[in-house]
Coordinates of C-alpha atoms in Angstrom, one line a residue:
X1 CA 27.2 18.3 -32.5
X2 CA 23.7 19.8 -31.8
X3 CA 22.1 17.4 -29.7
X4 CA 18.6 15.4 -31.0
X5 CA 16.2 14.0 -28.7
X6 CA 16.2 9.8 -30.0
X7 CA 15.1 7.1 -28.6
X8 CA 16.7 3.5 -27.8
X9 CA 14.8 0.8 -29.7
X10 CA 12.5 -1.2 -27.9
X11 CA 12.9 -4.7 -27.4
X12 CA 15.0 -6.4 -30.3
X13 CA 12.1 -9.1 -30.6
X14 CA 10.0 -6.3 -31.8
X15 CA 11.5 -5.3 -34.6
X16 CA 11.2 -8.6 -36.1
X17 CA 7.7 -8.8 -36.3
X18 CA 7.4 -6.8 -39.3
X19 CA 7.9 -9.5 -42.6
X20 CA 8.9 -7.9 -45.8
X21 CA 7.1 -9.1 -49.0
X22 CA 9.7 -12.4 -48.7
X23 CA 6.9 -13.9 -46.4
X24 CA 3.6 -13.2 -45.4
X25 CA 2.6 -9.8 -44.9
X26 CA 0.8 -8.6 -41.2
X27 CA -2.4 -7.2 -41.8
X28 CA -2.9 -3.3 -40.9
X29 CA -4.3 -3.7 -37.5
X30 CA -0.7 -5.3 -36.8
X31 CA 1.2 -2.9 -38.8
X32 CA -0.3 0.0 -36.6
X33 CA -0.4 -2.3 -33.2
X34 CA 3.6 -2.6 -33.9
X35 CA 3.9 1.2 -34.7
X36 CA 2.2 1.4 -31.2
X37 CA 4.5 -0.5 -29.2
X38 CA 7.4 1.3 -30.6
X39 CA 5.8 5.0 -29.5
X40 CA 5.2 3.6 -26.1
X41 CA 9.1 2.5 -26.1
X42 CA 9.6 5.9 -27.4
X43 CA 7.7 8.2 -24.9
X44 CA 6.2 9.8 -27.8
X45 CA 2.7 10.5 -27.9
X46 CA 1.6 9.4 -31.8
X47 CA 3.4 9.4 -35.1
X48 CA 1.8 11.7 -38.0
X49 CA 1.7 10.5 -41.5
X50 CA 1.4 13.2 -44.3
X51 CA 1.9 13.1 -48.8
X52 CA 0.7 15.4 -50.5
X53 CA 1.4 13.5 -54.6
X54 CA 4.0 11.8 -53.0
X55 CA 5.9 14.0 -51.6
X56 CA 6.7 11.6 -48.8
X57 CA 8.2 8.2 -50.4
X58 CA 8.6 6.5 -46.7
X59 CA 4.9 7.1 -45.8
X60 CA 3.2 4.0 -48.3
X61 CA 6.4 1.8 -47.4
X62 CA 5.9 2.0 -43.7
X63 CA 2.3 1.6 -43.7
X64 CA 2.1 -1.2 -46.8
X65 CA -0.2 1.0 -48.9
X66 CA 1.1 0.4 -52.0
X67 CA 2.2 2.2 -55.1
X68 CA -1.2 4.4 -55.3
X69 CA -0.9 5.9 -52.0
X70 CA -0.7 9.2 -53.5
X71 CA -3.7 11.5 -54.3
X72 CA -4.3 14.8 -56.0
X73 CA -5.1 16.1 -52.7
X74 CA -3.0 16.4 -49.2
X75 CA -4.0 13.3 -46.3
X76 CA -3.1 12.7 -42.9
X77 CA -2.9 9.5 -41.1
X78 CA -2.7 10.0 -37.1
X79 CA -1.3 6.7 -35.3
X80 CA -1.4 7.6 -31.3
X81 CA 0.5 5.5 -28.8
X82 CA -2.9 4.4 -27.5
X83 CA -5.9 4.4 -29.0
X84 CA -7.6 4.5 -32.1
X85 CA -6.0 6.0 -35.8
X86 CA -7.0 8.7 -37.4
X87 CA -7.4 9.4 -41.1
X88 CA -7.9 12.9 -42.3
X89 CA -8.9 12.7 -46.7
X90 CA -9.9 15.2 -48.8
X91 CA -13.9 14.6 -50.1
X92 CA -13.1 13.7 -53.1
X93 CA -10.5 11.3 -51.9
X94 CA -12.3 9.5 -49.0
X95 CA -11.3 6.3 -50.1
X96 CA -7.4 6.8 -50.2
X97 CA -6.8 5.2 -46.8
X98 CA -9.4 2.5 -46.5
X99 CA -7.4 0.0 -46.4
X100 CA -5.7 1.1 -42.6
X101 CA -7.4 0.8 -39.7
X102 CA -9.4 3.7 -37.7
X103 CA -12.0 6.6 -38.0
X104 CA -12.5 8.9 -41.2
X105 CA -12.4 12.6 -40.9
X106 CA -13.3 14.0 -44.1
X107 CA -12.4 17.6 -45.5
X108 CA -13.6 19.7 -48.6
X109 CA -11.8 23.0 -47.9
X110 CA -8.8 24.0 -46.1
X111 CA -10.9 25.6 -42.8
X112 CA -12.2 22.1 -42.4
X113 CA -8.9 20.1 -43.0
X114 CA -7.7 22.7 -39.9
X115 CA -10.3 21.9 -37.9
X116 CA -9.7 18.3 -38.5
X117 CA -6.0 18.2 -37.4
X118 CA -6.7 20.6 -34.3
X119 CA -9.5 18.1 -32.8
X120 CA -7.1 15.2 -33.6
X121 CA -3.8 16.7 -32.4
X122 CA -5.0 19.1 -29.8
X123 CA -3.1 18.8 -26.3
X124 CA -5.9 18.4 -24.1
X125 CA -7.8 15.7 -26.2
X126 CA -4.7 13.8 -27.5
X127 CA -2.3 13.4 -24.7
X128 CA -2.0 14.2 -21.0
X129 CA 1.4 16.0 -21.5
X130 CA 0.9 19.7 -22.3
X131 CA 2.3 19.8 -25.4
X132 CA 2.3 16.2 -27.3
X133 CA 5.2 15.0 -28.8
X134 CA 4.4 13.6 -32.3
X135 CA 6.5 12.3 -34.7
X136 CA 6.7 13.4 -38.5
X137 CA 9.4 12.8 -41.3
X138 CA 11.5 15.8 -40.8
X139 CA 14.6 16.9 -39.8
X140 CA 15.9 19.1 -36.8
X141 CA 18.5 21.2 -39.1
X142 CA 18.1 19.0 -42.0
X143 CA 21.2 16.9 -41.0
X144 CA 19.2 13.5 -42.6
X145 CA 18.0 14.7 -45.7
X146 CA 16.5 11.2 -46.3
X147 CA 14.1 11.8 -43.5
X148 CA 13.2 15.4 -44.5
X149 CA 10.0 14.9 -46.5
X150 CA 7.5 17.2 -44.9
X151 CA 7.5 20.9 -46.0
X152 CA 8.5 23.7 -43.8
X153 CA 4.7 24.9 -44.2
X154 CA 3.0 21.7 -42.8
X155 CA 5.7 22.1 -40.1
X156 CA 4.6 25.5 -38.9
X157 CA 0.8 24.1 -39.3
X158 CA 1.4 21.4 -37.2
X159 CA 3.3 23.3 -34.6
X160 CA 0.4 25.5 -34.7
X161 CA -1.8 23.1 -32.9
X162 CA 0.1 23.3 -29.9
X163 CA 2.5 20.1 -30.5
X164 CA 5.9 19.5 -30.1
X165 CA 7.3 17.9 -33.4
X166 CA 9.9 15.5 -33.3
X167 CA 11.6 13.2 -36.0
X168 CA 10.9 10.1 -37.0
X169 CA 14.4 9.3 -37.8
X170 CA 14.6 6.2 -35.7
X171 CA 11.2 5.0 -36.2
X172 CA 11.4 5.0 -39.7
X173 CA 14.9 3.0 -39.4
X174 CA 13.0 0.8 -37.4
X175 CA 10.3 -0.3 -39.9
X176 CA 11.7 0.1 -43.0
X177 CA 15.5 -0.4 -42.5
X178 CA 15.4 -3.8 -40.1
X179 CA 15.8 -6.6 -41.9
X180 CA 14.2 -10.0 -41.9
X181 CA 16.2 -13.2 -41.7
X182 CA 14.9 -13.9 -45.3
X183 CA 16.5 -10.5 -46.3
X184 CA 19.6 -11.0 -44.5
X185 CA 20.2 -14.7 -46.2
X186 CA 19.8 -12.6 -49.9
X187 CA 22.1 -10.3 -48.4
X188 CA 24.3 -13.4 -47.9
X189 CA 23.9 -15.4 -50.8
X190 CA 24.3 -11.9 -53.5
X191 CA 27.3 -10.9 -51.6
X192 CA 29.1 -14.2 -52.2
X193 CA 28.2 -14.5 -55.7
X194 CA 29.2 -10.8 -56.4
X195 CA 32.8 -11.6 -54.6
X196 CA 33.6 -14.3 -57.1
X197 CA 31.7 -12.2 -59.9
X198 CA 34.2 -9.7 -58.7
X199 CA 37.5 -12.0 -58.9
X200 CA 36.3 -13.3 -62.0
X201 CA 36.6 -10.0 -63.6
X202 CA 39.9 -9.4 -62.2
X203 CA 41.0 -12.4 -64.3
X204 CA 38.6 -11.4 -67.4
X205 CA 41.1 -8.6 -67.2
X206 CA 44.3 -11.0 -66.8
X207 CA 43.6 -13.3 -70.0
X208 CA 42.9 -10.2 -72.3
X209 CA 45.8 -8.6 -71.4
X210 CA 48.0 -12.0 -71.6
X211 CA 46.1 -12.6 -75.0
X212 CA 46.8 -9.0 -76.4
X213 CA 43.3 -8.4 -76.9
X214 CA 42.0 -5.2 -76.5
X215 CA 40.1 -4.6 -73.5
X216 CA 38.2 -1.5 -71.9
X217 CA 36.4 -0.4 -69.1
X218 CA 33.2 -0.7 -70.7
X219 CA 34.1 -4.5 -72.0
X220 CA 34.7 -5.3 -68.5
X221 CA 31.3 -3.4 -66.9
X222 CA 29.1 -5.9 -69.5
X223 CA 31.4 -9.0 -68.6
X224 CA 30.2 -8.2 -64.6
X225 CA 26.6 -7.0 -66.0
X226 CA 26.5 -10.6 -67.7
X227 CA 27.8 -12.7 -64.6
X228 CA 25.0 -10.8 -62.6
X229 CA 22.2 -12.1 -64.4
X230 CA 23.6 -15.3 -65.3
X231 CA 23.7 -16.0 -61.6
X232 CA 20.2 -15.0 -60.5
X233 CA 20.5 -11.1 -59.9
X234 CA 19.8 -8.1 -61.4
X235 CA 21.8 -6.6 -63.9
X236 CA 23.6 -3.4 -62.9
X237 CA 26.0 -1.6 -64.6
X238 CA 28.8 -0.9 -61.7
X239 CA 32.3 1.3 -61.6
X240 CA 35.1 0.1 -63.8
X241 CA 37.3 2.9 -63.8
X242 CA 41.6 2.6 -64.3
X243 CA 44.1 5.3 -63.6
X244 CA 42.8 8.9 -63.3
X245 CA 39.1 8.0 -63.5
X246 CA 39.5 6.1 -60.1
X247 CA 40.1 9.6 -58.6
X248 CA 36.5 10.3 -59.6
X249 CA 34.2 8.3 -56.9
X250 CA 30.9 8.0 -59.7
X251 CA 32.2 7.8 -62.4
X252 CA 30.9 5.0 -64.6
X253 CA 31.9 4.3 -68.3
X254 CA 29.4 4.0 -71.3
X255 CA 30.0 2.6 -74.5
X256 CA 30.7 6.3 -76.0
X257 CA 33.3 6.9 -72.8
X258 CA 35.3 4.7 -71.9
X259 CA 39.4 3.7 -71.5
X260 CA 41.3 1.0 -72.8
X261 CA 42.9 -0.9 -69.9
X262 CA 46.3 -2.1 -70.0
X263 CA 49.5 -3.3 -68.1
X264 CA 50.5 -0.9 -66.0
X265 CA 47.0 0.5 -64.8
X266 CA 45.6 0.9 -62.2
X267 CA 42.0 -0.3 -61.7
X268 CA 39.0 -0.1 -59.4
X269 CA 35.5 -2.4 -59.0
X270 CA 32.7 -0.9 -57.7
X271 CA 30.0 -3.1 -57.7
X272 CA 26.1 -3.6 -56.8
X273 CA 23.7 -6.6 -57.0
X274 CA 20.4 -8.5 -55.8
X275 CA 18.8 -11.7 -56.2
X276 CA 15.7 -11.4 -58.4
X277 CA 13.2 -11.9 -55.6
X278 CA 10.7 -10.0 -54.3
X279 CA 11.7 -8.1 -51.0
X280 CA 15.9 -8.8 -51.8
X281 CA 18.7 -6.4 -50.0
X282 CA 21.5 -5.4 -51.8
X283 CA 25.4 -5.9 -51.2
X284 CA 28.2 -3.4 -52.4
X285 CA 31.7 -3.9 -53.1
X286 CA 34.6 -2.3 -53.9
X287 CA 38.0 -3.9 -54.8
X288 CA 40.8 -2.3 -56.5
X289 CA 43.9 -4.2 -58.9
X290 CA 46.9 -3.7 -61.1
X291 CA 47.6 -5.1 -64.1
X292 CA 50.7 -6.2 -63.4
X293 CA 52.5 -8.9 -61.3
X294 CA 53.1 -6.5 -58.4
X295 CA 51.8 -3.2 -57.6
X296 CA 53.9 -0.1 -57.5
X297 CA 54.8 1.3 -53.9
X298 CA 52.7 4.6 -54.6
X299 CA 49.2 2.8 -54.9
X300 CA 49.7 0.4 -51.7
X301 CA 50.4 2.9 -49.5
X302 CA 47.4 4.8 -50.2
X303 CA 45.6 1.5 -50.3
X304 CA 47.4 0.5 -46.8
X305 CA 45.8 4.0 -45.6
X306 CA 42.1 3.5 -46.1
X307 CA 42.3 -0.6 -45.1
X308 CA 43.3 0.9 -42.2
X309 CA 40.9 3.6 -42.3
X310 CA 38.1 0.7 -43.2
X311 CA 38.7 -2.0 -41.2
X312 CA 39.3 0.8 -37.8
X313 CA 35.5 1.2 -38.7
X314 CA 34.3 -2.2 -38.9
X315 CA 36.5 -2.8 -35.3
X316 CA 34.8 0.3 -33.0
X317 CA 31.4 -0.7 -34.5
X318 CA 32.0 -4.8 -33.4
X319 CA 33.5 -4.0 -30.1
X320 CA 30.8 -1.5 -29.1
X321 CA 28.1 -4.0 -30.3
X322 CA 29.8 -6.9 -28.6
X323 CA 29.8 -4.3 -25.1
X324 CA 26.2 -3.5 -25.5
X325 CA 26.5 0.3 -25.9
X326 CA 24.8 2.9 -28.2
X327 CA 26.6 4.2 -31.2
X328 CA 25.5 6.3 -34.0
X329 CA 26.6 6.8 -37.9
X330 CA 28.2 10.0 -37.4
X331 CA 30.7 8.3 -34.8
X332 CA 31.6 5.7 -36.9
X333 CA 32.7 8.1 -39.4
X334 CA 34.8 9.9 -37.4
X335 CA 36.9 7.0 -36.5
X336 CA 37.0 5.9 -40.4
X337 CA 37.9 9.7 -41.3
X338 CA 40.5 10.2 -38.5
X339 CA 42.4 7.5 -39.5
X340 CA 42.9 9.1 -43.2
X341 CA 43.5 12.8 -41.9
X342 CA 46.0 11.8 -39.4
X343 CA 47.9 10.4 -42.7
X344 CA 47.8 14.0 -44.2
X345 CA 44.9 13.2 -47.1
X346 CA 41.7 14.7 -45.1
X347 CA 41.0 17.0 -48.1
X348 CA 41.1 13.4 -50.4
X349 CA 38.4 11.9 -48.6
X350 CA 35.7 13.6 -50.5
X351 CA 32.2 11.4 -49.4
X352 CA 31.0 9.7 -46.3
X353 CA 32.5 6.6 -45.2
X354 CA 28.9 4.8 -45.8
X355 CA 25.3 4.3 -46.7
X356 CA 22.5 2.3 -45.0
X357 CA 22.2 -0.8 -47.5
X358 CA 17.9 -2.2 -48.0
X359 CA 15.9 -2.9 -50.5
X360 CA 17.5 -0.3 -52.3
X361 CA 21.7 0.5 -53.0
X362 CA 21.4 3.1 -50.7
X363 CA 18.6 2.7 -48.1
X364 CA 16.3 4.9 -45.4
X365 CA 18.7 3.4 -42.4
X366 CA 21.4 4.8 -40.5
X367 CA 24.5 6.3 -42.9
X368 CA 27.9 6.2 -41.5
X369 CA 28.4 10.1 -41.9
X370 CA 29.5 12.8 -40.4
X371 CA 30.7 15.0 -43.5
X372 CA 28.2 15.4 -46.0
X373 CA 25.2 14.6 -42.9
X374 CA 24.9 14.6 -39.5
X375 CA 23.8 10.9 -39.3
X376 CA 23.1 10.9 -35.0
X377 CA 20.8 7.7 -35.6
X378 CA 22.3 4.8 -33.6
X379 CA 23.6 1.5 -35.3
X380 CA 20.7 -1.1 -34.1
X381 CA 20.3 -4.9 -34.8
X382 CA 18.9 -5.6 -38.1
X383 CA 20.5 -3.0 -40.1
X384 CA 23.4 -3.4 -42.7
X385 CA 25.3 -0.7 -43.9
X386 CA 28.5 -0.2 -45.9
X387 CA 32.0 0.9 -45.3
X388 CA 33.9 2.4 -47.7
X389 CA 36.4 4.9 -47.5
X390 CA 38.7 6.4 -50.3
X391 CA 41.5 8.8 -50.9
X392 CA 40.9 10.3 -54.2
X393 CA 44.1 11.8 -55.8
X394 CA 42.6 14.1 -58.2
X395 CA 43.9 13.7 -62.4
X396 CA 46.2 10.5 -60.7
X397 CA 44.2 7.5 -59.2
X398 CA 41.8 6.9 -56.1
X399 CA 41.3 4.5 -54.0
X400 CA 38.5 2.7 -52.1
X401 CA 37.9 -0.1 -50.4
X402 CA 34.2 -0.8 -49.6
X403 CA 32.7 -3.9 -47.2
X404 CA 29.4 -4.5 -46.0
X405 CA 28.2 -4.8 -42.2
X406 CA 25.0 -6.5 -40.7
X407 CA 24.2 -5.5 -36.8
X408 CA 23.2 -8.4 -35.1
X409 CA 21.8 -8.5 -32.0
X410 CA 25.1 -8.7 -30.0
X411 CA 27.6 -8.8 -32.7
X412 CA 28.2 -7.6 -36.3
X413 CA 29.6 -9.7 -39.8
X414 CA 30.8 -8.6 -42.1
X415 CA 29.9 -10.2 -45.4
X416 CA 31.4 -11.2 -48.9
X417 CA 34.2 -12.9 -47.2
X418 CA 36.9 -13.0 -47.7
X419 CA 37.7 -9.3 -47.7
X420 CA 40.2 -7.3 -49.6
X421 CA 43.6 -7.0 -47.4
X422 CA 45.8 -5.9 -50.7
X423 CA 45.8 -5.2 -54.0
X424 CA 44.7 -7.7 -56.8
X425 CA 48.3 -8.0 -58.7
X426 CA 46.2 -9.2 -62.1
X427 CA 49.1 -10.4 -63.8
X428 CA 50.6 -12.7 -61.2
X429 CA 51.6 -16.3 -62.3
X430 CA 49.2 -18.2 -60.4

């Protein structure tokens, strides 16, 4: 793996001093005092803010601006280790940043925008190393597309200046994918209601078939839908897929597509849910079942596979937390995937083994991938991500088997206990 210069987190009390909307907010002089503290950590030498109509979504998160960050004309916002901020705006836009902290530079053509970056990035006047190192959301190689949100253009302009340009990748985890302790207890209390939401549909399942009522996907992808809401989340339509459809990791039925499910079928849950509060994480889970009293040999050996495959994961991530040393996504996967080549279905495991969990399903942290990415950020307190590898056995069935896991500071959990070990038999006498 091509190596990318990252930096170790500074001090785990730091990253705690940034609330989410689930308690008071810091005002912008803290925001950027924090951002400060982490460049010094960092030996970096400022971090470079730039949207042009929003073409960077991380930006107005980060720096609490709100959902009219975004102008009809390109800004900059220049945060140095030390010292003061600097916003470059457009004339007609000179109010766009008011609301952070530090000088105005203000530009009406593209000669004086130049001019503006040069004086505020130029080696000799913004560092003491010969060639700063500054920050920006981009990508060496593109291997995080979720950080890759400035244009190759702006790049060369940058680098132009006489600065070395280095990504954000960590920062960015760092303020936006650390959770609070108020996040992390929504985190807590949706997971346990979507593990009996989960069960619950299992045996929605059970007393249709028992009844002889028709049943489908679809019916079953409402039932969960309902349960969400009824128990103080938002509603989301998850997977509820049986038989061949499980072999197809997104798919999701609609009222117009959908399969009846019935004895003898396989079936798989993949679910997603929040509480309805302001600044609530998500938790995802994946179970799978049989409508029957026992499943067939076929589906738990596959099944046997990727527990295996999940819970070798969840093990090299707890014991190299518990040891205190540095791990990053793309590691993590490698352990998760070996586990399901070495049983001779490599070419079945079709997606990453898992995606940083926030405010949204899939979130700006740290991905457990090295397949479809080259995740190299490392696993840090305060994030959560999930794990959830699947061998998909195309026009048959697929399985997966999908967990969450918050990084504490010397340990990890892994929530929505108690975790899938084997196969829902949805028919068995109780």
């Amino acid at each position: 793996m091509k190596p990318i210069r990252f930096f170790m987190l500074a001090a785990f009390s730091v990253l705690f001093i940034f609330p989410s909307p689930m308690r008071a907010e810091p005002t912008p002089a803290e925001r950027v005092a924090a951002i400060q503290t982490a460049l010094q950590a960092a030996k970096f030498d400022g971090w470079l803010f730039y949207d042009f109509r929003g073409s960077d979504p991380l930006a107005p998160r980060i720096l609490r601006l709100g959902e009219h960050a975004s102008g009809s004309r390109r800004w900059f916002y220049y945060i140095p280790a030390v010292g003061e901020p600097t916003k470059i705006v457009h004339s007609i836009e000179r109010f766009k940043l008011d609301a952070l902290p530090g000088k105005s530079l203000v530009y009406r053509g593209w000669q004086e925008q130049h001019a503006h970056l040069r004086e505020t990035l130029n080696p000799a006047a913004a560092a003491k190393s010969k060639h700063p190192r500054i920050a920006m959301q981009y990508s060496p190689m593109n291997d995080i597309p979720y950080m890759s949100r400035v244009d190759a253009g702006t790049v060369e302009l940058i680098r132009s200046f006489g600065v070395e340009l280095v990504t954000s990748a960590e920062l960015v985890q760092q303020f936006e994918a650390v959770w609070t302790p108020a996040q992390k207890q929504s985190h807590i209390e949706a997971s346990d209601k979507l593990h009996r939401i989960i069960l619950e549909a299992f045996a929605e399942i059970g007393r249709n078939i028992r009844a002889e009522r028709p049943v489908t996907e679809y019916d079953i992808q409402q039932f969960i839908a309902r349960r969400l809401e009824e128990e103080g989340m938002l509603r989301e339509n998850g997977i509820v897929a049986v038989n061949a459809n499980t072999a197809n990791p997104h798919y999701a039925p609609t009222r117009e597509t959908t399969l009846p499910i019935k004895r003898g079928d396989f079936v798989l849950l993949d679910i997603v849910g929040k509480l309805k509060q302001p600044g609530a994480v998500y938790t995802d889970q994946t179970w799978t079942g049989y409508v029957g009293d026992k499943a067939p040999e076929e589906f738990v050996r596959i099944f046997n596979i990727v527990r295996e495959a999940r819970d070798s994961a969840i093990e090299f991530v707890r014991t190299n937390i518990r040891a205190g040393k540095s791990i990053r996504g793309a590691e993590v996967d490698d352990v998760s995937r070996g586990v399901i080549k070495r049983a001779g279905y490599g070419e079945q495991f079709t997606h990453r083994t898992g995606h940083s969990i926030g405010e949204e399903v899939h979130g700006n942290g740290v991905n457990i991938d090295n397949f479809e990415t080259r995740d190299s950020r490392r696993i840090t307190p305060g994030v959560c991500f999930s794990i959830e590898p699947g061998i998909y056995l195309e026009g048959k069935f697929g399985v997966r088997s999908e967990v969450d896991v918050y990084v504490g500071d010397k340990d990890i959990e892994v929530t929505g206990q108690p975790i899938q070990t084997e196969i829902v038999a949805i028919l068995k006498a109780p």
